[in-house]
Tab-separated table of C-alpha atoms in Angstrom:
chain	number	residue	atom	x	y	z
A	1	UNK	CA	-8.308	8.608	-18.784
A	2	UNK	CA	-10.518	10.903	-20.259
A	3	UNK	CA	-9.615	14.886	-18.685
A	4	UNK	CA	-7.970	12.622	-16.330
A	5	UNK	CA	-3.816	12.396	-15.531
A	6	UNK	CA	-2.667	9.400	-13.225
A	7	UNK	CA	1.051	10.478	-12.551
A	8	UNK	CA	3.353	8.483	-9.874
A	9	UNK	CA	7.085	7.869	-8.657
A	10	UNK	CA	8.801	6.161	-5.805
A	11	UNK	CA	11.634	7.764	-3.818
A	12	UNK	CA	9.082	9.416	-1.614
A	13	UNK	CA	6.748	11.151	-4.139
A	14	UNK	CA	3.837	8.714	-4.399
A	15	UNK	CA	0.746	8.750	-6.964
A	16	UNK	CA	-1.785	11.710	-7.729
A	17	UNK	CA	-4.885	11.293	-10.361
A	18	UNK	CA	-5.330	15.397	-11.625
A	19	UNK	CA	-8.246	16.184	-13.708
A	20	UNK	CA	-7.478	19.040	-16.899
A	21	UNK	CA	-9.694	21.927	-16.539
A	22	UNK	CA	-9.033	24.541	-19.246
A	23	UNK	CA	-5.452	25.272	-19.182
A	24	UNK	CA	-5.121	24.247	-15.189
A	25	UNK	CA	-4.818	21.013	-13.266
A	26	UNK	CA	-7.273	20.093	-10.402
A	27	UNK	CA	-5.652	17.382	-7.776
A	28	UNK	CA	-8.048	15.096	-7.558
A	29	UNK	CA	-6.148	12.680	-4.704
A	30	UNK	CA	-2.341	12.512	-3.495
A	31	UNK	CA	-0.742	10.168	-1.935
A	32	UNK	CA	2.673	8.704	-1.258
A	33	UNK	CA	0.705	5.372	0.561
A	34	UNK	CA	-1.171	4.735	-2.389
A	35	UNK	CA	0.676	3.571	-5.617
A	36	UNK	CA	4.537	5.053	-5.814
A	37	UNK	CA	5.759	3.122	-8.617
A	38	UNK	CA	9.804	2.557	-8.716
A	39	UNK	CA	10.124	1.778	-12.608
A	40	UNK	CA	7.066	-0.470	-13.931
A	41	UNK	CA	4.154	2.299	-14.683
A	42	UNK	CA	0.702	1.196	-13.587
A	43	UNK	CA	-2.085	-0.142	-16.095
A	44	UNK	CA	-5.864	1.412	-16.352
A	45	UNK	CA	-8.711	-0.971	-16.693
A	46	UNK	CA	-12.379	-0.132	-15.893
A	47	UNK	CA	-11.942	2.164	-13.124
A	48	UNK	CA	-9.150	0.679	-11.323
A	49	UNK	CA	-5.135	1.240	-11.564
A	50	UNK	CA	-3.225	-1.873	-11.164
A	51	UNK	CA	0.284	-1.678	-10.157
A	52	UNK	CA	3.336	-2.118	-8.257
A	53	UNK	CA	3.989	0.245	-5.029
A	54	UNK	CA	7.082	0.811	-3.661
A	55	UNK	CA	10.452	0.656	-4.145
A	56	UNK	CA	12.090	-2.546	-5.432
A	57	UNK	CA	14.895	-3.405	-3.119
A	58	UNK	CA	11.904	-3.624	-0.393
A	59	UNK	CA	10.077	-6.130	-2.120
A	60	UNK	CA	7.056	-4.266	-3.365
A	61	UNK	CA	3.490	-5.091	-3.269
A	62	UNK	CA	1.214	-5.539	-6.079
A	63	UNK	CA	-2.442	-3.629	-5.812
A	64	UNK	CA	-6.066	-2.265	-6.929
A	65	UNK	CA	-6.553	1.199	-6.667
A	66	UNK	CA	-9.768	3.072	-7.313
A	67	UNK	CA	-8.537	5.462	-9.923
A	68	UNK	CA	-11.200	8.314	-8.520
A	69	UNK	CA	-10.790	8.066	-5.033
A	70	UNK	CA	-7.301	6.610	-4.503
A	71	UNK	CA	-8.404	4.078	-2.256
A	72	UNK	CA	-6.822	0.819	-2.202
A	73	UNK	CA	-8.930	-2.305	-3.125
A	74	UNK	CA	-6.895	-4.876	-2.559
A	75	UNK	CA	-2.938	-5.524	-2.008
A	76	UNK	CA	-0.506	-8.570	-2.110
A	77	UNK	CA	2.693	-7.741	0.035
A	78	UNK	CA	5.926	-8.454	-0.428
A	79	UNK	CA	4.947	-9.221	-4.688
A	80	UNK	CA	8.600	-8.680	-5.764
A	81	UNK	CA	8.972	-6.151	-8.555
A	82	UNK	CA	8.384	-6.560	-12.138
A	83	UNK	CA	6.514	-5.155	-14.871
A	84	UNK	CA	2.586	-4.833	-15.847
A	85	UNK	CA	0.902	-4.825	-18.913
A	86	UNK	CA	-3.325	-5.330	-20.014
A	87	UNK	CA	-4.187	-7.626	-22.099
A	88	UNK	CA	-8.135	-7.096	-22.371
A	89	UNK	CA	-9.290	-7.846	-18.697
A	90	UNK	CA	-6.276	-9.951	-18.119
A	91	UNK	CA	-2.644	-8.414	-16.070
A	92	UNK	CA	0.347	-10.077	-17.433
A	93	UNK	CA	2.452	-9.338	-14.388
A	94	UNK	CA	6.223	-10.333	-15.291
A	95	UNK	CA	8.163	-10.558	-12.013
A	96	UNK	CA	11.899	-9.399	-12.489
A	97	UNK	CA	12.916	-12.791	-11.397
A	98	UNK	CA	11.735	-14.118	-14.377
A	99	UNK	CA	8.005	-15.317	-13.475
A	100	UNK	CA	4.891	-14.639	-15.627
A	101	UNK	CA	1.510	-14.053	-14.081
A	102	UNK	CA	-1.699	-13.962	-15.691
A	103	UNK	CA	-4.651	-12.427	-13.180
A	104	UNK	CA	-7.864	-10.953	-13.792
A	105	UNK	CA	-8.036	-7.105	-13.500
A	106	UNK	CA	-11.208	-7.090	-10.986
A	107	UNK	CA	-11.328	-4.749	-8.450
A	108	UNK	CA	-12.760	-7.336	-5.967
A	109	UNK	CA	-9.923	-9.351	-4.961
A	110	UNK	CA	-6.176	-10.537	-6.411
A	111	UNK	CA	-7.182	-13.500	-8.766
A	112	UNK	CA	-4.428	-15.446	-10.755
A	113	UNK	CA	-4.980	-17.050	-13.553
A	114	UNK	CA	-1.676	-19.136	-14.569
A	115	UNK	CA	1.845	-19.160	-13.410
A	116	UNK	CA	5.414	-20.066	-15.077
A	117	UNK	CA	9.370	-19.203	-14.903
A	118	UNK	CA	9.687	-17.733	-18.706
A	119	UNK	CA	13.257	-16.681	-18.137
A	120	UNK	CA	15.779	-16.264	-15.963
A	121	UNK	CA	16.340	-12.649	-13.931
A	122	UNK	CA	17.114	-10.070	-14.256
A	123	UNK	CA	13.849	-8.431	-16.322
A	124	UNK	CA	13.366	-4.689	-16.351
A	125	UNK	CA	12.412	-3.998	-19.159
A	126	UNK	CA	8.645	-3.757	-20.208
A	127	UNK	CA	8.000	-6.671	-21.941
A	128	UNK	CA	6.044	-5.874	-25.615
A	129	UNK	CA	2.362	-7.637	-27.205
A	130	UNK	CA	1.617	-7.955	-30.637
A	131	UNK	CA	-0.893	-10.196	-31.909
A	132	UNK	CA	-1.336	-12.339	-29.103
A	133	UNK	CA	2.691	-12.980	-28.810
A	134	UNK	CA	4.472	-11.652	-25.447
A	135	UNK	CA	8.150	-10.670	-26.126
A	136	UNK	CA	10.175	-10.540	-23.157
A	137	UNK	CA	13.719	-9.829	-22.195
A	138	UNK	CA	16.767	-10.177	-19.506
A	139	UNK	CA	19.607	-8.593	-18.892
A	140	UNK	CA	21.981	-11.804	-18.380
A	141	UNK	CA	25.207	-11.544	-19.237
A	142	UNK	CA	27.380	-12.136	-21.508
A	143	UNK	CA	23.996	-12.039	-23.401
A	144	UNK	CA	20.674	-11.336	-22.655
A	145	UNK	CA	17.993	-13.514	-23.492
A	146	UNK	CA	14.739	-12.783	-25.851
A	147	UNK	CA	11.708	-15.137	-25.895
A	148	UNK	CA	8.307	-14.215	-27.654
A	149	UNK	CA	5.446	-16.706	-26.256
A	150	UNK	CA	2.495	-17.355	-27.743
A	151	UNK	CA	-0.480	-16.421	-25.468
A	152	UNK	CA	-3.393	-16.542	-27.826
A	153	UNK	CA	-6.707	-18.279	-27.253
C-alpha cells in the first residue's frame, strides 16, 4: 500500500507493516498477536487488513486490523480457516469447510452479509473473481469439485 509492505506468517512469526525508504525498510509495527496468517494472505481495504490469524488446526479467528498501527479492531474467535478475497467493500470469506461469507469490510464491527454451504471441504485453495463470477474449488477425492457462482448485482 503505497511505500508500504504488509508481510505475515504463522508458525510463530506473526505480521509486520514496513514502510520503503530509499533502498532500506523502516518497521513500522511487529507483532506475532496481531495477524499471523497460516496459508490464506490477508486483504487491504481503506485502511484496514482483514484476515485470518493463527494457525488452522486451532481454529483461527477472523479480524480488523488497523494497517498503520497494528491494532486490532475487531475479532471473531474460533472463525475456522479459509480463504479471503475483496470484492469492492465486500469480504468473500470461504471457510475450508465449504461455507461462503459475504461481510462488509468496515473497521467498526464484524458485519455479515449472506451465508451458504457452496461445496463440500476440503477448500484451500484461493478461490478466483472474474466478472462478477466466484470460482471455487475442493480437494475431494477421487475428484475435486469446481463451481463458478454468479455473484453479480
Amino acid at each position: 500500500v503505497g511505500d508500504q509492505i504488509f508481510i505475515s506468517a504463522a508458525y510463530e512469526t506473526g505480521a509486520t507493516v514496513v514502510r520503503v525508504q530509499g533502498s532500506e525498510l523502516k518497521e513500522q509495527w511487529a507483532s506475532d498477536e496481531v495477524m499471523s496468517n497460516h496459508y490464506a494472505t490477508s486483504v487491504y481495504a481503506n485502511g484496514s487488513l482483514y484476515g485470518f490469524h493463527g494457525r488452522q488446526e486451532y481454529g483461527p479467528s477472523f479480524r480488523a486490523v488497523d494497517f498503520n498501527t497494528g491494532k486490532v479492531q475487531w475479532s471473531v474467535d474460533r472463525f475456522k480457516a479459509g480463504t479471503v478475497t475483496l470484492a469492492g467493500d465486500t469480504l468473500l470469506i470461504l471457510r475450508e469447510s465449504g461455507e461462503l461469507m459475504l461481510a462488509s469490510a468496515t473497521p467498526q464491527a464484524f458485519r455479515p452479509l449472506a451465508e451458504a454451504k457452496i461445496l463440500p471441504a476440503t477448500i484451500r485453495g484461493t478461490p478466483a473473481l472474474a466478472d462478477g463470477f466466484l470460482y471455487v474449488r475442493n480437494t475431494d477425492t477421487p475428484a475435486p469439485t469446481l463451481v463458478c457462482l454468479d455473484l453479480r448485482p
